[in-house]
mmCIF file of C-alpha atoms in Angstrom:
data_model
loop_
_atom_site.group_PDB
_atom_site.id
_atom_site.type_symbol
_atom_site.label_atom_id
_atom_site.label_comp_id
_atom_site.label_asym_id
_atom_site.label_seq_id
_atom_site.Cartn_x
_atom_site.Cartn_y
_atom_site.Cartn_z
ATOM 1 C CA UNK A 1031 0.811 -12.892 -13.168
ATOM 2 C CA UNK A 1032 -2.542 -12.578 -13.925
ATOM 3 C CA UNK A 1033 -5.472 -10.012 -14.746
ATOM 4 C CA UNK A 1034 -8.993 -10.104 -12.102
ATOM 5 C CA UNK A 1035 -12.112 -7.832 -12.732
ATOM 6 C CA UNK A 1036 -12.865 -5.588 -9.425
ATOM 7 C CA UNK A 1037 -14.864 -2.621 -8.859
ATOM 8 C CA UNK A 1038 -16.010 -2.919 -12.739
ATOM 9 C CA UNK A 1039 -12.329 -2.084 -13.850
ATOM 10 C CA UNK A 1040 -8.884 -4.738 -14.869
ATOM 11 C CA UNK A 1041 -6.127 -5.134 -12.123
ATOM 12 C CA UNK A 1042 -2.757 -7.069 -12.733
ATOM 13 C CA UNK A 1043 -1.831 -8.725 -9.726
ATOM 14 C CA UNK A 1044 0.542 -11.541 -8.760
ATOM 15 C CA UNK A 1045 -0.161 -14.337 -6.172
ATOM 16 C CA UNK A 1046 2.092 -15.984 -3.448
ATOM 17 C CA UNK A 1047 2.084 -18.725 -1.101
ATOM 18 C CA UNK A 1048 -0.842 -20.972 0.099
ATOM 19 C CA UNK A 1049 -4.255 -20.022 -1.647
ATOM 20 C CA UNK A 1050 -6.340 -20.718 1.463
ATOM 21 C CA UNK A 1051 -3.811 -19.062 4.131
ATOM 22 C CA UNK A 1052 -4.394 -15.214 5.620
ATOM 23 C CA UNK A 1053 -4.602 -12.892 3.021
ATOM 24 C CA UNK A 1054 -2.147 -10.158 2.737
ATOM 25 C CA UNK A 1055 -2.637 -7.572 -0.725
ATOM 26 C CA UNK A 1056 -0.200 -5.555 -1.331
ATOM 27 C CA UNK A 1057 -0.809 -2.141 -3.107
ATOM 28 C CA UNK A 1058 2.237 -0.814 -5.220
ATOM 29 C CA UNK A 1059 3.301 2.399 -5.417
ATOM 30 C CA UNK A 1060 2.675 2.746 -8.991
ATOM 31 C CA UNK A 1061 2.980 -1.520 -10.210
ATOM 32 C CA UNK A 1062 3.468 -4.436 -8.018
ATOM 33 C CA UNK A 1063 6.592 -4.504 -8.334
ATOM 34 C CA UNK A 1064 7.567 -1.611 -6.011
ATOM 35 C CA UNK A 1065 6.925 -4.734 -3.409
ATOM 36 C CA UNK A 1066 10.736 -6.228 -3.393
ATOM 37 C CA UNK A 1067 10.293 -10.632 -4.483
ATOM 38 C CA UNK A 1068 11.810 -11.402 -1.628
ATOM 39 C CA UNK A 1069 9.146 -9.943 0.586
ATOM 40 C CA UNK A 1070 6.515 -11.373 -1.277
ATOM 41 C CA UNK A 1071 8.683 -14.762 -0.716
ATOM 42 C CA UNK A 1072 9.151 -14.242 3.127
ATOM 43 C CA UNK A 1073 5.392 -13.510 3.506
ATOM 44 C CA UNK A 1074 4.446 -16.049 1.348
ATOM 45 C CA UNK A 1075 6.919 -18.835 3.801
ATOM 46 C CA UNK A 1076 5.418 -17.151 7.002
ATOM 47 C CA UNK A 1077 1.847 -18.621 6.318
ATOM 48 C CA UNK A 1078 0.295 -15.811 4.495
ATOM 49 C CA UNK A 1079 -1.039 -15.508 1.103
ATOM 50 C CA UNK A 1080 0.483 -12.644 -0.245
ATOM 51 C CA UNK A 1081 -0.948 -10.769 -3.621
ATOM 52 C CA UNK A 1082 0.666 -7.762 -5.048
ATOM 53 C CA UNK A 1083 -1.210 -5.746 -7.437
ATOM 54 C CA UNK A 1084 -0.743 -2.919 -9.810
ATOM 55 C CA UNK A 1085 -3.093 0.373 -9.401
ATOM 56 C CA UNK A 1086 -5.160 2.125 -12.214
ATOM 57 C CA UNK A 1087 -2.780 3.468 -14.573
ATOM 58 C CA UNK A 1088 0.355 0.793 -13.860
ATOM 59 C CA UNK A 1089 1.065 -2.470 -15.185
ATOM 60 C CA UNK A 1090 -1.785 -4.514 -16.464
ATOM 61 C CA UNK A 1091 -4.372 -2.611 -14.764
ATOM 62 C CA UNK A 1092 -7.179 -0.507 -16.697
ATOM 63 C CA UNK A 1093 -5.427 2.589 -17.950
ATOM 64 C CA UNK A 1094 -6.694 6.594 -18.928
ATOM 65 C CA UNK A 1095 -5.455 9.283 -20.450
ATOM 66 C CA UNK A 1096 -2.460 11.122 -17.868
ATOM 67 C CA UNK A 1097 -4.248 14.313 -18.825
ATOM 68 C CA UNK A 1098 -7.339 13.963 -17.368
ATOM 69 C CA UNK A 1099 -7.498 11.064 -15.060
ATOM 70 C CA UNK A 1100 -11.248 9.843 -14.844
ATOM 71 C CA UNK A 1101 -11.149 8.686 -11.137
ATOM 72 C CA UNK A 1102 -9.679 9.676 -7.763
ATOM 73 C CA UNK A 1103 -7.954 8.511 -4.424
ATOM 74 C CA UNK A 1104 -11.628 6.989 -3.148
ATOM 75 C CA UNK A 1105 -11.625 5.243 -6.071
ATOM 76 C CA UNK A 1106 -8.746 3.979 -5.709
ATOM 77 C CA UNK A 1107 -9.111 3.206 -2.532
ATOM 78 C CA UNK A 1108 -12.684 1.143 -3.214
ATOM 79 C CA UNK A 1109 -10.615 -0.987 -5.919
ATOM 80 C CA UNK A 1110 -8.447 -2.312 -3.482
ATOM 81 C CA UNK A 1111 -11.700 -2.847 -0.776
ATOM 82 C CA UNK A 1112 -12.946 -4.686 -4.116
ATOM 83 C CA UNK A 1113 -9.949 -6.559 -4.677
ATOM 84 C CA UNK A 1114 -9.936 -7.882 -1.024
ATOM 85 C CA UNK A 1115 -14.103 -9.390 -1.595
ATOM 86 C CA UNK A 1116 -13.116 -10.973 -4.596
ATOM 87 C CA UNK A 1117 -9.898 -12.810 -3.647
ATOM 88 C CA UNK A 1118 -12.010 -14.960 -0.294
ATOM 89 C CA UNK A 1119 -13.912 -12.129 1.512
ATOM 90 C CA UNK A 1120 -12.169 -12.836 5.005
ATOM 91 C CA UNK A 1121 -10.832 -8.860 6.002
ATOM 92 C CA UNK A 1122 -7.389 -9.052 4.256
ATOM 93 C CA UNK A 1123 -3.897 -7.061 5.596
ATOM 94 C CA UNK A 1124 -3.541 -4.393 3.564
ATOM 95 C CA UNK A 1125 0.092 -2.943 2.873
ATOM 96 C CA UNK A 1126 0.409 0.515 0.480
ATOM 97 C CA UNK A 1127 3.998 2.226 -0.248
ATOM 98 C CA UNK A 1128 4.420 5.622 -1.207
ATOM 99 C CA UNK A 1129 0.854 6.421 -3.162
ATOM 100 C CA UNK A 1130 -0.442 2.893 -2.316
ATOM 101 C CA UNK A 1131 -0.369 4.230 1.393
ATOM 102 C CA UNK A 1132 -1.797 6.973 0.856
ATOM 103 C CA UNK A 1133 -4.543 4.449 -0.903
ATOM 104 C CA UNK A 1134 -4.105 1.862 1.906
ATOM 105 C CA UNK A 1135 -4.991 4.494 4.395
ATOM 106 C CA UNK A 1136 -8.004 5.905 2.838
ATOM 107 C CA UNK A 1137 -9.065 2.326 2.151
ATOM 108 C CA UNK A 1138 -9.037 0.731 5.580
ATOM 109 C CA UNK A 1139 -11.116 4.301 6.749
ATOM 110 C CA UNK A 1140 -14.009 3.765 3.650
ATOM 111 C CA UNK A 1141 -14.392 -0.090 3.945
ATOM 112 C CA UNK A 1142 -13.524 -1.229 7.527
ATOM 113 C CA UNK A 1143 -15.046 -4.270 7.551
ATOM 114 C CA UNK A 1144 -12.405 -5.318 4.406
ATOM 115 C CA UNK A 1145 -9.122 -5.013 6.239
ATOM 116 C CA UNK A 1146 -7.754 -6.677 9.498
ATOM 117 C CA UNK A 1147 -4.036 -4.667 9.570
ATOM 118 C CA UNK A 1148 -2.636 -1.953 7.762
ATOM 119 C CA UNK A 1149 0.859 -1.645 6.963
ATOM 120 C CA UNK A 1150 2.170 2.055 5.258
ATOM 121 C CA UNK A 1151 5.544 1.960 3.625
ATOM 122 C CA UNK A 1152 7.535 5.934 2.680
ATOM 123 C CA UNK A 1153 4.231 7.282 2.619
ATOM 124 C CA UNK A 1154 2.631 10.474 3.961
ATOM 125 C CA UNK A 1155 -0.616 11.961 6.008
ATOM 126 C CA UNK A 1156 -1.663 14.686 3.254
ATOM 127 C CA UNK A 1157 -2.257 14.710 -0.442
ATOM 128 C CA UNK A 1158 0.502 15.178 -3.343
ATOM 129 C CA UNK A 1159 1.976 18.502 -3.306
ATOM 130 C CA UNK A 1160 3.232 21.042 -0.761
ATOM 131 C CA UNK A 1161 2.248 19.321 2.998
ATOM 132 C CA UNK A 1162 1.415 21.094 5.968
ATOM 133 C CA UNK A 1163 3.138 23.191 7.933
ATOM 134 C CA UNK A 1164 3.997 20.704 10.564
ATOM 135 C CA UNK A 1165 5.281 18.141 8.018
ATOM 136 C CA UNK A 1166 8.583 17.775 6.330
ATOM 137 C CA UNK A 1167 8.654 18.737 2.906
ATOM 138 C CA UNK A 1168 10.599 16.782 0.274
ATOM 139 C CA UNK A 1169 14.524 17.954 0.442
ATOM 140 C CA UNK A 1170 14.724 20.777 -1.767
ATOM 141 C CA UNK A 1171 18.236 19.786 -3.303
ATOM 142 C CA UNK A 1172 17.142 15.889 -4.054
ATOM 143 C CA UNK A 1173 13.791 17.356 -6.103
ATOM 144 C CA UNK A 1174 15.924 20.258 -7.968
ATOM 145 C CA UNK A 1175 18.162 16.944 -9.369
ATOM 146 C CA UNK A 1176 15.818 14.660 -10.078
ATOM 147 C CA UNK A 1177 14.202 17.987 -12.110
ATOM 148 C CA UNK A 1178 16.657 18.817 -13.952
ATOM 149 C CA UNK A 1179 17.525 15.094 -15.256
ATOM 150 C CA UNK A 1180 16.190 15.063 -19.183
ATOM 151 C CA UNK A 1181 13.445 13.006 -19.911
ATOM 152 C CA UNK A 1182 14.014 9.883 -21.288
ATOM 153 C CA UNK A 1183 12.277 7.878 -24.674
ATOM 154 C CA UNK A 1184 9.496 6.367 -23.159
ATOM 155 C CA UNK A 1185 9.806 4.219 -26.161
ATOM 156 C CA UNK A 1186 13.409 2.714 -25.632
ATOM 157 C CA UNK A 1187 13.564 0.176 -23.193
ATOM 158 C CA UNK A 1188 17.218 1.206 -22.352
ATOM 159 C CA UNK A 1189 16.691 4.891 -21.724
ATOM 160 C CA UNK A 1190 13.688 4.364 -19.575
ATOM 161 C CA UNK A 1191 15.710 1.954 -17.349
ATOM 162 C CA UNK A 1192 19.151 5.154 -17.295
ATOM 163 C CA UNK A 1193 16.102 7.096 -16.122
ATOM 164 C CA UNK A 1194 15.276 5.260 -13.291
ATOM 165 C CA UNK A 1195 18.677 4.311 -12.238
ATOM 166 C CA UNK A 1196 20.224 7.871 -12.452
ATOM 167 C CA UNK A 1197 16.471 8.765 -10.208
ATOM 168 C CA UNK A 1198 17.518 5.958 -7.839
ATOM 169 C CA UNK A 1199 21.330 7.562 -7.208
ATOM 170 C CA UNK A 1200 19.837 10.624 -6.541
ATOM 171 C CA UNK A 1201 17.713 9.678 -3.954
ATOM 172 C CA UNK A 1202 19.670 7.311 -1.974
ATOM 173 C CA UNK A 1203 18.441 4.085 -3.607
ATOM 174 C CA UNK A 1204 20.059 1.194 -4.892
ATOM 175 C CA UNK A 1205 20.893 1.992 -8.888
ATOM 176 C CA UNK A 1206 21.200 -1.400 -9.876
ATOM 177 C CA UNK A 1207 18.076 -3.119 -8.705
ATOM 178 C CA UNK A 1208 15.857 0.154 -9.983
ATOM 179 C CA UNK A 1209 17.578 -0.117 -13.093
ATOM 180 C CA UNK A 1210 16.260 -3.885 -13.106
ATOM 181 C CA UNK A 1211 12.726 -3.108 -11.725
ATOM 182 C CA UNK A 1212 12.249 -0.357 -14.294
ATOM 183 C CA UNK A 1213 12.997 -2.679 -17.160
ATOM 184 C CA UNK A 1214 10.775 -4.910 -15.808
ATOM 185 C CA UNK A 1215 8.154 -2.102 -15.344
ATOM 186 C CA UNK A 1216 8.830 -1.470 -19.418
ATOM 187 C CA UNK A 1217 8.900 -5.121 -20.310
ATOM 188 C CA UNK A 1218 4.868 -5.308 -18.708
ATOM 189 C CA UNK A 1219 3.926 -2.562 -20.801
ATOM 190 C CA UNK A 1220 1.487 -3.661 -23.786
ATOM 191 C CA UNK A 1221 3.944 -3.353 -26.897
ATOM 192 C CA UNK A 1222 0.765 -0.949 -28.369
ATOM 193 C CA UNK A 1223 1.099 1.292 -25.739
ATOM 194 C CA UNK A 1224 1.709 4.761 -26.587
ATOM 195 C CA UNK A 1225 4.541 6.556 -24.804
ATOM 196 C CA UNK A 1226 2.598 8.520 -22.222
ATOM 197 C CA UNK A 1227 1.102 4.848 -21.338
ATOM 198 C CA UNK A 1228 4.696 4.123 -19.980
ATOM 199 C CA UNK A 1229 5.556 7.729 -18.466
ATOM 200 C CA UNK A 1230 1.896 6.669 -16.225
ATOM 201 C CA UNK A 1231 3.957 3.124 -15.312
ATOM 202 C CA UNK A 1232 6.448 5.737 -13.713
ATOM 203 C CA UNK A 1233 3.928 7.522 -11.517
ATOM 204 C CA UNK A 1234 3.744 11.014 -13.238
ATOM 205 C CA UNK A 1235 -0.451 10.402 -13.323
ATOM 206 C CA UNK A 1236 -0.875 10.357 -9.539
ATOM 207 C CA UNK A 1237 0.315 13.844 -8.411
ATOM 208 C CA UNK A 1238 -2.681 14.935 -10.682
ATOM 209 C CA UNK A 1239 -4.901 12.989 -8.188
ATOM 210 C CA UNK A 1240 -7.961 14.189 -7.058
ATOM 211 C CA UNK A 1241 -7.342 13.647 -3.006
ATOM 212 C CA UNK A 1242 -10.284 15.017 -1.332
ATOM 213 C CA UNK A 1243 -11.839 14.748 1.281
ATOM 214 C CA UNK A 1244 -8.386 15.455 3.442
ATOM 215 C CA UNK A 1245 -7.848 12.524 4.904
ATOM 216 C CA UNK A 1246 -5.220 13.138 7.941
ATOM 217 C CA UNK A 1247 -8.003 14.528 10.086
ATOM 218 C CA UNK A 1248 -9.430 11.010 9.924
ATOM 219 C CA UNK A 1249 -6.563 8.974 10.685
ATOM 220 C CA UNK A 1250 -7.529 8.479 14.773
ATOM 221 C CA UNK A 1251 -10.402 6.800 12.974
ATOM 222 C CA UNK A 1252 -8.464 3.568 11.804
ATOM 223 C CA UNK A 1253 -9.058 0.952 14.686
ATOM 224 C CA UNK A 1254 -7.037 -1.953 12.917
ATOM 225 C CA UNK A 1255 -3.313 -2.636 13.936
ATOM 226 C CA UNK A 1256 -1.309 -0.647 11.846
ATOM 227 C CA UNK A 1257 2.349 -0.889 11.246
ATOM 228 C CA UNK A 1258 4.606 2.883 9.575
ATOM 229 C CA UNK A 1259 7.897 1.705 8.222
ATOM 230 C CA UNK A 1260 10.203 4.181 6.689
ATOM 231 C CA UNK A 1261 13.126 4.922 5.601
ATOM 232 C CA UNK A 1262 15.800 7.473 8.025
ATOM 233 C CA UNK A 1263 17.033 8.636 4.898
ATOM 234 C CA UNK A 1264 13.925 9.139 2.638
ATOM 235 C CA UNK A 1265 14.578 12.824 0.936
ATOM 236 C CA UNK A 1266 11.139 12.763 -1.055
ATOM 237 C CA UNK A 1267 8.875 11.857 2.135
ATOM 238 C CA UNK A 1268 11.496 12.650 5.148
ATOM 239 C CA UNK A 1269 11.188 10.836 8.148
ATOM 240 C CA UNK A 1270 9.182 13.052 10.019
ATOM 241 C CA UNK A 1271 6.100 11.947 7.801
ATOM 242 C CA UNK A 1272 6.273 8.696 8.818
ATOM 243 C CA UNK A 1273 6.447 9.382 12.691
ATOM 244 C CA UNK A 1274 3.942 11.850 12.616
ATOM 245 C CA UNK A 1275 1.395 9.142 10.878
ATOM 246 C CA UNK A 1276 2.923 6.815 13.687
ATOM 247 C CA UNK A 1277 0.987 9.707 16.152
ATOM 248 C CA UNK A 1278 -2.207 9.967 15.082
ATOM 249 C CA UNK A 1279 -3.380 6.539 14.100
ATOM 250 C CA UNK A 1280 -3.949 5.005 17.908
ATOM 251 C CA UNK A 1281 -1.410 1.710 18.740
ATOM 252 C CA UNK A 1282 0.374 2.294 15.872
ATOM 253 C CA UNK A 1283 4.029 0.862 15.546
ATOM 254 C CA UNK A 1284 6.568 3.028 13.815
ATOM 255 C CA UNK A 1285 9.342 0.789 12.145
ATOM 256 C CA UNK A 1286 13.034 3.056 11.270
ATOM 257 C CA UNK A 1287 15.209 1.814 8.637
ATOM 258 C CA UNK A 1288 18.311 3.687 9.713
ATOM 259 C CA UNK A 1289 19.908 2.839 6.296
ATOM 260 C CA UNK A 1290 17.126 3.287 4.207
ATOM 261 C CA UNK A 1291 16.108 6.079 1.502
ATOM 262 C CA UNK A 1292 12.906 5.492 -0.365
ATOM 263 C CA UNK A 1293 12.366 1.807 -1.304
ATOM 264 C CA UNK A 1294 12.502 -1.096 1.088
ATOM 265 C CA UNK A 1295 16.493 -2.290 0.266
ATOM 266 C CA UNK A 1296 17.438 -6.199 0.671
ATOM 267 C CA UNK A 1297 18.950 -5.886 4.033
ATOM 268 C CA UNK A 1298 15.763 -4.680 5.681
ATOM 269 C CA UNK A 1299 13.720 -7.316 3.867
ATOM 270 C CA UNK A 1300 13.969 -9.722 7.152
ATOM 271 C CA UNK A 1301 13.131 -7.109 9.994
ATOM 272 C CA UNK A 1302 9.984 -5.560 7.667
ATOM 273 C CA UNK A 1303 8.658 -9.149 6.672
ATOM 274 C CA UNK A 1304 8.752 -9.984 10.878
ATOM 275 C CA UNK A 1305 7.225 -6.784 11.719
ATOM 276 C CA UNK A 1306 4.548 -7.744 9.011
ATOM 277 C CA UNK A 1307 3.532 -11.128 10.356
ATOM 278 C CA UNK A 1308 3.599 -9.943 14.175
ATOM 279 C CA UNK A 1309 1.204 -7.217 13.092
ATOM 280 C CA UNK A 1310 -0.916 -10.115 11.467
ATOM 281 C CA UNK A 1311 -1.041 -12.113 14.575
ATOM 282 C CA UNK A 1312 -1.620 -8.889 16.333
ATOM 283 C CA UNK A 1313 -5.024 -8.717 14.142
ATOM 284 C CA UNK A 1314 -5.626 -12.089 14.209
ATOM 285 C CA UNK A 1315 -5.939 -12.184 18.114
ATOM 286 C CA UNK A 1316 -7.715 -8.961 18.024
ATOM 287 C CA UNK A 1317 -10.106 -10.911 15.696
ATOM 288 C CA UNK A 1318 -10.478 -13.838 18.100
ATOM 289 C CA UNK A 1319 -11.334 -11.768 21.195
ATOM 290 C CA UNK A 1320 -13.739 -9.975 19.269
ATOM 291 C CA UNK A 1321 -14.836 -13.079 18.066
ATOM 292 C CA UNK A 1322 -14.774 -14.443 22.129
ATOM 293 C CA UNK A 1323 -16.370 -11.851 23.501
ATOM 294 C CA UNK A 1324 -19.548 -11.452 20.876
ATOM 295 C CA UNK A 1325 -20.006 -15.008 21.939
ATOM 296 C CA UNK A 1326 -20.013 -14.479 25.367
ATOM 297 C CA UNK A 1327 -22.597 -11.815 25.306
ATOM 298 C CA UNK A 1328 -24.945 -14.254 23.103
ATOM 299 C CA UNK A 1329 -24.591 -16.643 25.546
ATOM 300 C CA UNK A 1330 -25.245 -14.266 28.904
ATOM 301 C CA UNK A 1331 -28.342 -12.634 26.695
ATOM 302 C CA UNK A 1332 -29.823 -16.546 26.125
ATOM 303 C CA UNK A 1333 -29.107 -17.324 29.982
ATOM 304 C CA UNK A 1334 -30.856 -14.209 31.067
ATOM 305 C CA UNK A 1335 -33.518 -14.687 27.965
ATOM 306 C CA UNK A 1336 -34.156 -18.452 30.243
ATOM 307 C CA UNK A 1337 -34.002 -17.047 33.314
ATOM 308 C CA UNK A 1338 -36.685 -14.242 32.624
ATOM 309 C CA UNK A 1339 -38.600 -16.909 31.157
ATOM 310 C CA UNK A 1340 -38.613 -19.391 34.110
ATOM 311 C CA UNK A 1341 -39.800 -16.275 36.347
ATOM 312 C CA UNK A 1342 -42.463 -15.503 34.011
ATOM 313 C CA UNK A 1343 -41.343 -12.191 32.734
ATOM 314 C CA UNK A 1344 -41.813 -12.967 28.998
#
C-alpha cells in the first residue's frame, strides 16, 4: 500500500497485477478494503491492473473534521477522475460499492472522457437519506438494530472490531470476515488519530454529504458499459435499488446475488470478477469501433479532399 497526490489532496490506494495492463480503480465504500482480496486477485489474473483506493475521510487518504466535512460528492467524484490521469491516462473501469457508487456514478457523468466501464456494487440512484417514493427504503427492522447497538471505543481495537461483527449479523453478512476487515480498517488508522478519525473509517462522515445536484435524473446520460450487481438480500439498499439503476442507465446489465446481503461474500467472488472482465472487453471493443470508425471517416474525408482537388473544386 501506498499514498499518491490527486486532485491536490492524499489517497491510500493498493495496486494489483501487471502495471501496464487495462486499468481497473476500484472506489471503496468507505477504505479499499470493502473490495474483497480475492477480487482484486481474480482481476488482477484476468489481465487487468486493478487499484483499490480509500476515499477522503478513510484509510490513508486526506482526512477533516466529521462535523463539518469541507468537500462534497463532486468532489469526490473529481478525485477519483484525478486518480484515473495520474495512474496512465488511458479511460480506466471504474467500480464504486455502496457510497463509492454513488461516487462512481457521478464520476463517469462529470469526466467522461476518464472512464471506459462502470461497475456499481449495493449502491443506490439518490442521495443518503430517505429515497424516493418509487425506491425501496432500507428495512425498517434491520436499521432499528443496528440503532440500538451501543457504540463502541473507537480507541480499542477489540471493541471496534465486536462493532462491526455484531453490524455484520444484523444485516445478513458474514461476522467473521467483517470482524477481520474492521480490524484491519483499525490497524490502518494513524496511531495519533483521535477517535472520531476512526468512527469516519466506519462511514458515519458520508451521510452528512453534500449530494447535489440530484444525480438520478442524469443517469440515461452515462454512455459507457455499465454493470449493477447486488445483493437479493441487501436490507440497507434492497434490491429494488439496484434494478431500478439497472433501468435507467441504457445497456446496462443487472447482476443478482441470490445469497447475498450487503458485501460481495466469497462464493460470488467468481461470477462478479467474470461479469467484470466481460464488461471490460465489452468497453474495450466499444473502444476499437470507435476507434475504426473515426478512422474510416478520416480516410473517406482525405479521398473526397483528392477527389475535389483533381476536379478543381479547391
Amino acid at each position: 500500500m501506498t499514498t499518491v497526490h490527486a486532485n491536490e489532496i492524499a489517497l491510500g490506494i493498493e495496486s494489483f497485477g501487471d502495471h501496464d495492463a487495462p486499468l481497473v480503480l476500484l472506489a471503496g465504500g468507505t477504505t479499499m478494503l470493502s473490495w474483497p482480496d480475492a477480487l482484486c486477485e481474480r482481476l488482477a489474473a484476468g489481465g487487468r491492473r486493478v487499484v483499490r483506493y480509500d476515499l477522503r475521510d478513510s484509510g490513508e487518504s486526506t482526512t477533516t473534521d466529521p462535523q463539518a466535512p469541507d468537500y462534497t460528492l463532486r468532489d469526490l467524484a473529481a478525485d477519483a477522475a484525478a486518480l484515473a490521469h495520474k495512474l496512465g491516462g488511458r479511460p480506466a473501469h471504474l467500480a464504486g460499492v455502496g457510497v463509492g457508487g454513488m461516487v462512481a456514478r457521478v464520476a463517469v457523468l462529470d469526466h467522461p472522457g476518464a472512464f471506459s466501464a462502470l461497475t456499481l456494487v449495493g449502491t443506490r440512484s439518490v442521495r443518503p437519506g430517505p429515497p424516493d417514493d418509487d425506491l425501496p427504503d432500507h428495512d425498517r427492522a434491520t436499521m432499528s438494530r443496528l440503532f440500538a447497538r451501543p457504540m463502541p471505543d473507537w480507541t480499542d481495537r477489540e471493541s471496534v472490531a465486536e462493532f462491526a461483527a455484531a453490524g455484520a449479523e444484523i444485516r445478513g453478512d458474514d461476522p467473521v470476515a467483517a470482524r477481520a476487515i474492521a480490524a484491519r480498517i483499525w490497524d490502518r488508522t494513524p496511531g495519533t488519530a483521535p477517535p472520531v478519525q476512526l468512527a469516519n473509517q466506519m462511514g458515519m462522515v458520508f451521510s452528512r454529504l453534500d449530494c447535489e445536484p440530484r444525480w438520478r435524473e442524469r443517469l440515461p446520460a452515462i454512455e459507457v458499459p455499465t454493470l449493477v450487481v447486488h445483493g437479493r438480500r441487501d436490507p440497507f439498499f434492497p434490491v429494488g435499488n439496484g434494478e431500478a439503476i439497472a433501468r435507467e442507465i441504457p445497456g446496462a446489465r443487472l447482476l443478482v446475488l441470490e445469497e447475498a446481503a450487503t458485501v460481495i461474500p466469497d462464493a460470488a467472488v467468481g461470477e462478479v470478477t467474470e461479469a467484470m472482465l466481460t464488461l471490460g472487453q465489452r468497453a474495450a471493443g466499444k473502444r476499437d469501433r470507435l476507434v475504426r470508425d473515426a478512422a474510416r471517416g478520416g480516410c473517406r474525408r482525405s479521398g473526397e479532399h483528392a477527389r475535389h482537388s483533381r476536379s478543381g473544386h479547391i
